[in-house]
CSV table of C-alpha atoms and ligand atoms in Angstrom, one decimal:
chain,number,residue,atom,x,y,z
H,1,MET,CA,-0.2,0.1,0.0
H,2,ARG,CA,1.2,3.4,-0.9
H,3,THR,CA,0.9,6.1,1.9
H,4,LYS,CA,-1.1,8.9,0.3
H,5,LEU,CA,0.6,12.2,0.4
H,6,ALA,CA,-0.6,15.7,0.5
H,7,ALA,CA,2.4,18.2,-0.8
H,8,GLY,CA,2.4,22.1,-0.5
H,9,ASN,CA,4.7,23.9,-2.7
H,10,TRP,CA,4.9,27.6,-1.3
H,11,LYS,CA,7.3,28.7,-4.2
H,12,MET,CA,8.5,32.2,-3.6
H,13,ASN,CA,5.7,32.9,-0.8
H,14,GLY,CA,6.3,33.4,2.6
H,15,THR,CA,7.8,35.1,5.5
H,16,ARG,CA,7.9,34.3,9.2
H,17,ALA,CA,4.4,35.1,9.7
H,18,SER,CA,3.3,32.6,7.1
H,19,LEU,CA,4.6,30.2,9.9
H,20,GLU,CA,1.2,30.5,11.8
H,21,GLN,CA,-0.4,28.9,8.6
H,22,LEU,CA,1.8,25.8,8.8
H,23,GLU,CA,1.1,25.6,12.6
H,24,ARG,CA,-2.4,25.3,11.7
H,25,ILE,CA,-1.6,22.4,9.2
H,26,ALA,CA,0.3,20.7,11.5
H,27,ALA,CA,-2.5,20.5,14.1
H,28,VAL,CA,-4.8,18.7,11.9
H,29,ALA,CA,-2.1,16.7,9.7
H,30,GLY,CA,-1.6,13.8,12.3
H,31,ASN,CA,-5.6,13.1,12.1
H,32,GLY,CA,-5.7,10.8,9.2
H,33,PRO,CA,-3.8,8.3,7.5
H,34,SER,CA,-2.0,10.6,4.8
H,35,GLU,CA,1.4,11.8,5.0
H,36,VAL,CA,1.7,15.8,4.7
H,37,LEU,CA,4.4,17.6,3.6
H,38,ILE,CA,5.2,21.6,3.2
H,39,CYS,CA,8.1,22.9,0.9
H,40,PRO,CA,8.3,26.6,2.0
H,41,PRO,CA,10.9,28.7,0.7
H,42,ALA,CA,14.7,27.8,1.9
H,43,THR,CA,14.7,31.0,4.3
H,44,LEU,CA,12.1,29.5,6.3
H,45,ILE,CA,12.9,25.7,6.5
H,46,HIS,CA,14.7,25.7,9.9
H,47,ALA,CA,11.9,27.6,11.4
H,48,ALA,CA,9.2,25.7,9.8
H,49,ALA,CA,10.9,22.3,11.0
H,50,GLU,CA,10.6,23.7,14.7
H,51,VAL,CA,6.8,24.3,14.3
H,52,ALA,CA,6.0,21.5,11.6
H,53,GLY,CA,4.8,18.7,14.1
H,54,PRO,CA,3.8,15.7,12.0
H,55,VAL,CA,4.3,17.7,8.8
H,56,GLY,CA,7.1,16.8,6.8
H,57,ILE,CA,9.3,20.0,5.5
H,58,GLY,CA,10.8,20.2,2.1
H,59,GLY,CA,13.1,22.1,0.0
H,60,GLN,CA,12.2,23.4,-3.5
H,61,ASP,CA,15.5,22.7,-5.4
H,62,CYS,CA,18.9,21.8,-4.9
H,63,HIS,CA,22.1,22.3,-6.2
H,64,ALA,CA,23.8,19.4,-8.3
H,65,ALA,CA,27.3,19.9,-6.6
H,66,GLY,CA,27.6,19.2,-2.8
H,67,SER,CA,29.4,22.4,-2.1
H,68,GLY,CA,31.4,24.9,-3.6
H,69,ALA,CA,31.7,28.2,-5.6
H,70,HIS,CA,28.0,28.5,-6.4
H,71,THR,CA,26.8,31.8,-5.0
H,72,GLY,CA,23.2,31.8,-4.1
H,73,ASP,CA,22.8,28.0,-4.3
H,74,ILE,CA,21.8,25.6,-1.7
H,75,SER,CA,23.0,22.3,-1.5
H,76,ALA,CA,21.2,18.9,-0.6
H,77,GLU,CA,23.0,18.5,2.6
H,78,MET,CA,22.1,21.9,3.8
H,79,LEU,CA,18.5,21.4,3.1
H,80,LYS,CA,18.7,18.1,5.3
H,81,ASP,CA,20.9,19.9,7.9
H,82,ALA,CA,17.9,22.8,8.2
H,83,GLY,CA,15.3,20.1,8.6
H,84,ALA,CA,14.2,19.0,5.3
H,85,SER,CA,13.1,15.3,4.7
H,86,TYR,CA,12.1,15.9,1.0
H,87,VAL,CA,13.3,18.4,-1.9
H,88,ILE,CA,11.0,19.0,-5.3
H,89,LEU,CA,13.3,18.8,-8.4
H,90,GLY,CA,12.7,19.7,-11.9
H,91,HIS,CA,9.7,21.7,-11.3
H,92,SER,CA,8.4,23.3,-14.6
H,93,GLU,CA,9.1,26.7,-13.4
H,94,ARG,CA,12.9,25.8,-12.7
H,95,ARG,CA,12.8,23.9,-16.0
H,96,ALA,CA,11.6,27.4,-17.8
H,97,ASP,CA,13.3,30.2,-15.3
H,98,HIS,CA,16.6,28.5,-15.1
H,99,GLY,CA,17.0,26.0,-17.9
H,100,GLU,CA,16.9,23.0,-16.2
H,101,SER,CA,17.5,19.8,-18.3
H,102,ASP,CA,16.5,16.2,-17.6
H,103,ALA,CA,20.4,15.4,-17.2
H,104,LEU,CA,20.8,18.3,-14.4
H,105,VAL,CA,17.5,16.8,-12.5
H,106,ARG,CA,19.0,13.4,-12.3
H,107,THR,CA,22.2,14.7,-11.0
H,108,LYS,CA,20.7,16.7,-8.5
H,109,CYS,CA,18.3,14.0,-7.7
H,110,ARG,CA,21.5,11.6,-7.1
H,111,MET,CA,23.0,14.3,-4.9
H,112,ALA,CA,19.2,14.5,-2.8
H,113,TRP,CA,19.7,10.9,-2.3
H,114,SER,CA,23.3,10.9,-1.1
H,115,ALA,CA,22.1,13.8,1.5
H,116,GLY,CA,19.3,11.7,2.8
H,117,LEU,CA,16.6,13.5,1.3
H,118,LYS,CA,13.6,11.9,-0.6
H,119,ALA,CA,13.1,13.6,-4.2
H,120,VAL,CA,9.7,14.7,-5.3
H,121,VAL,CA,10.6,14.7,-9.2
H,122,CYS,CA,8.3,17.1,-11.6
H,123,VAL,CA,7.5,16.1,-15.2
H,124,GLY,CA,4.8,18.0,-17.2
H,125,GLU,CA,3.7,19.2,-20.8
H,126,THR,CA,3.3,22.2,-21.9
H,127,LEU,CA,0.2,23.7,-23.5
H,128,GLU,CA,1.5,23.5,-26.9
H,129,GLN,CA,2.8,20.0,-26.6
H,130,TYR,CA,-0.8,19.1,-24.9
H,131,GLU,CA,-2.3,20.6,-27.8
H,132,HIS,CA,-0.1,18.5,-30.3
H,133,SER,CA,-1.1,15.4,-28.5
H,134,ASN,CA,2.6,14.9,-27.4
H,135,THR,CA,1.9,14.5,-23.7
H,136,LEU,CA,3.1,10.8,-23.0
H,137,ASP,CA,6.0,11.3,-25.3
H,138,ILE,CA,7.1,14.4,-23.3
H,139,ILE,CA,6.4,12.7,-20.2
H,140,GLY,CA,8.1,9.5,-21.1
H,141,GLY,CA,11.3,11.4,-22.1
H,142,GLN,CA,11.4,13.4,-18.8
H,143,LEU,CA,11.0,10.0,-16.4
H,144,ALA,CA,13.8,8.3,-18.6
H,145,GLY,CA,16.0,11.4,-18.2
H,146,SER,CA,15.3,12.7,-14.8
H,147,ILE,CA,15.3,9.8,-12.7
H,148,PRO,CA,18.5,8.2,-11.7
H,149,ASP,CA,18.5,4.4,-11.6
H,150,GLU,CA,19.0,3.9,-8.2
H,151,ALA,CA,15.2,5.0,-7.4
H,152,THR,CA,13.1,3.1,-4.9
H,153,GLY,CA,9.4,3.7,-3.5
H,154,HIS,CA,10.9,5.2,-0.3
H,155,ASN,CA,13.2,7.6,-2.2
H,156,LEU,CA,11.2,8.9,-5.0
H,157,VAL,CA,7.8,10.5,-5.7
H,158,VAL,CA,7.0,11.6,-9.2
H,159,ALA,CA,4.7,14.7,-9.5
H,160,TYR,CA,2.8,14.9,-12.8
H,161,GLU,CA,2.1,18.5,-13.6
H,162,PRO,CA,0.8,19.6,-16.7
H,163,VAL,CA,2.4,23.2,-17.1
H,164,TRP,CA,-0.9,24.8,-18.5
H,165,ALA,CA,-2.6,23.7,-15.9
H,166,ILE,CA,-0.2,25.7,-13.0
H,167,GLY,CA,-1.9,28.5,-11.4
H,168,THR,CA,-4.6,28.8,-14.1
H,169,GLY,CA,-7.4,27.3,-12.8
H,170,LYS,CA,-7.4,24.6,-15.8
H,171,VAL,CA,-7.6,21.4,-15.0
H,172,PRO,CA,-7.4,18.2,-17.4
H,173,THR,CA,-10.4,15.8,-17.0
H,174,VAL,CA,-9.8,13.0,-14.8
H,175,ASN,CA,-9.8,10.4,-17.8
H,176,GLU,CA,-6.5,12.8,-18.8
H,177,ILE,CA,-5.1,12.2,-15.2
H,178,GLY,CA,-5.8,8.9,-14.9
H,179,ASP,CA,-4.3,8.2,-18.6
H,180,VAL,CA,-1.1,9.8,-17.6
H,181,HIS,CA,-0.6,8.4,-14.0
H,182,ASP,CA,-1.3,4.9,-15.5
H,183,PHE,CA,1.3,5.6,-18.0
H,184,ILE,CA,3.9,6.7,-15.4
H,185,ARG,CA,2.9,3.8,-13.4
H,186,ALA,CA,3.6,1.7,-16.4
H,187,ARG,CA,6.8,3.1,-17.3
H,188,LEU,CA,8.2,2.7,-13.7
H,189,GLU,CA,7.4,-0.5,-13.4
H,190,ARG,CA,8.9,-1.6,-17.0
H,191,ARG,CA,12.2,0.3,-15.8
H,192,PHE,CA,12.5,-0.6,-12.2
H,193,GLY,CA,10.4,-3.8,-12.0
H,194,ALA,CA,7.0,-4.1,-10.5
H,195,GLY,CA,8.3,-3.8,-7.1
H,196,VAL,CA,9.8,-0.5,-7.3
H,197,GLY,CA,7.3,0.6,-9.8
H,198,ARG,CA,4.3,0.0,-7.8
H,199,SER,CA,5.8,1.5,-4.6
H,200,VAL,CA,6.4,5.0,-6.0
H,201,ARG,CA,3.8,7.5,-5.3
H,202,LEU,CA,2.3,9.6,-8.0
H,203,LEU,CA,0.9,12.8,-7.3
H,204,TYR,CA,-1.2,15.3,-9.6
H,205,GLY,CA,-0.2,18.9,-9.4
H,206,GLY,CA,-2.0,22.1,-11.2
H,207,SER,CA,-5.0,24.0,-9.8
H,208,VAL,CA,-6.0,21.6,-7.1
H,209,LYS,CA,-8.2,22.9,-4.9
H,210,ALA,CA,-11.0,21.6,-2.2
H,211,SER,CA,-13.5,22.0,-4.6
H,212,ASN,CA,-11.8,19.4,-7.4
H,213,ALA,CA,-10.0,17.1,-4.7
H,214,THR,CA,-12.1,14.8,-4.4
H,215,GLU,CA,-12.7,13.7,-7.7
H,216,ILE,CA,-8.9,14.1,-8.7
H,217,PHE,CA,-8.0,11.6,-5.6
H,218,HIS,CA,-10.5,8.7,-6.9
H,219,THR,CA,-8.6,8.7,-10.1
H,220,SER,CA,-6.3,5.7,-11.0
H,221,ASN,CA,-2.8,5.8,-9.9
H,222,VAL,CA,-3.5,9.2,-8.1
H,223,ASP,CA,-1.3,8.6,-4.6
H,224,GLY,CA,-2.0,12.7,-3.8
H,225,ALA,CA,-1.3,16.1,-4.8
H,226,LEU,CA,1.4,18.6,-5.2
H,227,VAL,CA,-0.6,22.2,-4.4
H,228,GLY,CA,0.6,25.6,-5.1
H,229,GLY,CA,-1.4,28.1,-4.3
H,230,ALA,CA,-3.7,26.5,-2.3
H,231,SER,CA,-1.3,25.2,0.2
H,232,LEU,CA,-0.5,28.7,1.5
H,233,LYS,CA,-3.6,29.3,3.4
H,234,ALA,CA,-4.5,26.5,5.9
H,235,ASP,CA,-8.0,27.1,5.4
H,236,ASP,CA,-7.4,26.0,2.0
H,237,PHE,CA,-5.1,23.0,2.3
H,238,VAL,CA,-7.0,21.6,5.4
H,239,PRO,CA,-9.9,20.4,3.1
H,240,ILE,CA,-7.4,19.1,0.7
H,241,ILE,CA,-6.0,17.2,3.3
H,242,GLU,CA,-9.1,15.8,4.5
H,243,ALA,CA,-10.3,14.7,1.0
H,244,LEU,CA,-7.2,13.0,0.5
H,245,ASN,CA,-7.7,11.0,3.8
H,246,ALA,CA,-11.1,10.3,2.9
H,247,SER,CA,-10.0,8.9,-0.1
H,248,ASN,CA,-8.5,6.2,1.6
H,249,ASP,CA,-11.9,4.7,2.6
L,301,13P,P1,-1.1,25.5,-8.3
L,301,13P,O1,-1.6,24.7,-7.4
L,301,13P,O2,-0.8,27.0,-7.7
L,301,13P,O3,-1.5,25.6,-9.7
L,301,13P,O4,0.6,25.1,-8.6
L,301,13P,C1,0.9,24.0,-8.7
L,301,13P,C2,2.7,23.7,-9.0
L,301,13P,O5,3.3,24.2,-9.5
L,301,13P,C3,2.7,22.9,-7.6
L,301,13P,O6,4.2,22.4,-7.4
């Protein structure tokens, strides 16, 4: 059985005042069977870890190198040392804003694992690729290129985030989400064997909110969500956690 995961990506949002939201999320996070994760900006990781209770804390990126002359960057070891247990890698905003390639994401993933972090590797097609029906080709290529050979159900989570659904309020149909998640599951089983392939959790991300969470969580091979905007406020994120808990029934 895969433990469901409700993950929040705060992106470049949040100051110490936002920790009150995390505290409110932490107050309910232990009430159900789902795992809860918040990935705040790096400046808040240490303080967040101190008030997170049952909520896991993650970084949003790490450098591909372990240390050195990389001004402004953060290593996987630093994230771990600050209190993180996860790191998001290859988010489409990093792929777009920083030109991150699959090969770079793969190197970062290895670095995260060697620091003892779990990786949430993001894949997803652009609107143009979606409109040209290239979604599965793109996802297949990103999976093959971004995930190292040493993946396990313990060290890897895959997040499917269609770029055109992020922050737009547009969401694929549940059939489309199910088709992509089934495809990702099949690819993981083919590459890593059925045991590992079946144990890796697959999250959907892109305009998830309380009003669409339940139907998304009942979709084939969806083990949770990676939530942006609706994870910033406890009033928005707690109902998503509750919908995920209820999907276990
Ligand atoms: P939104 O939930 O704001 O669409 O963001 C999704 C996302 O990019 C999470 O990583």
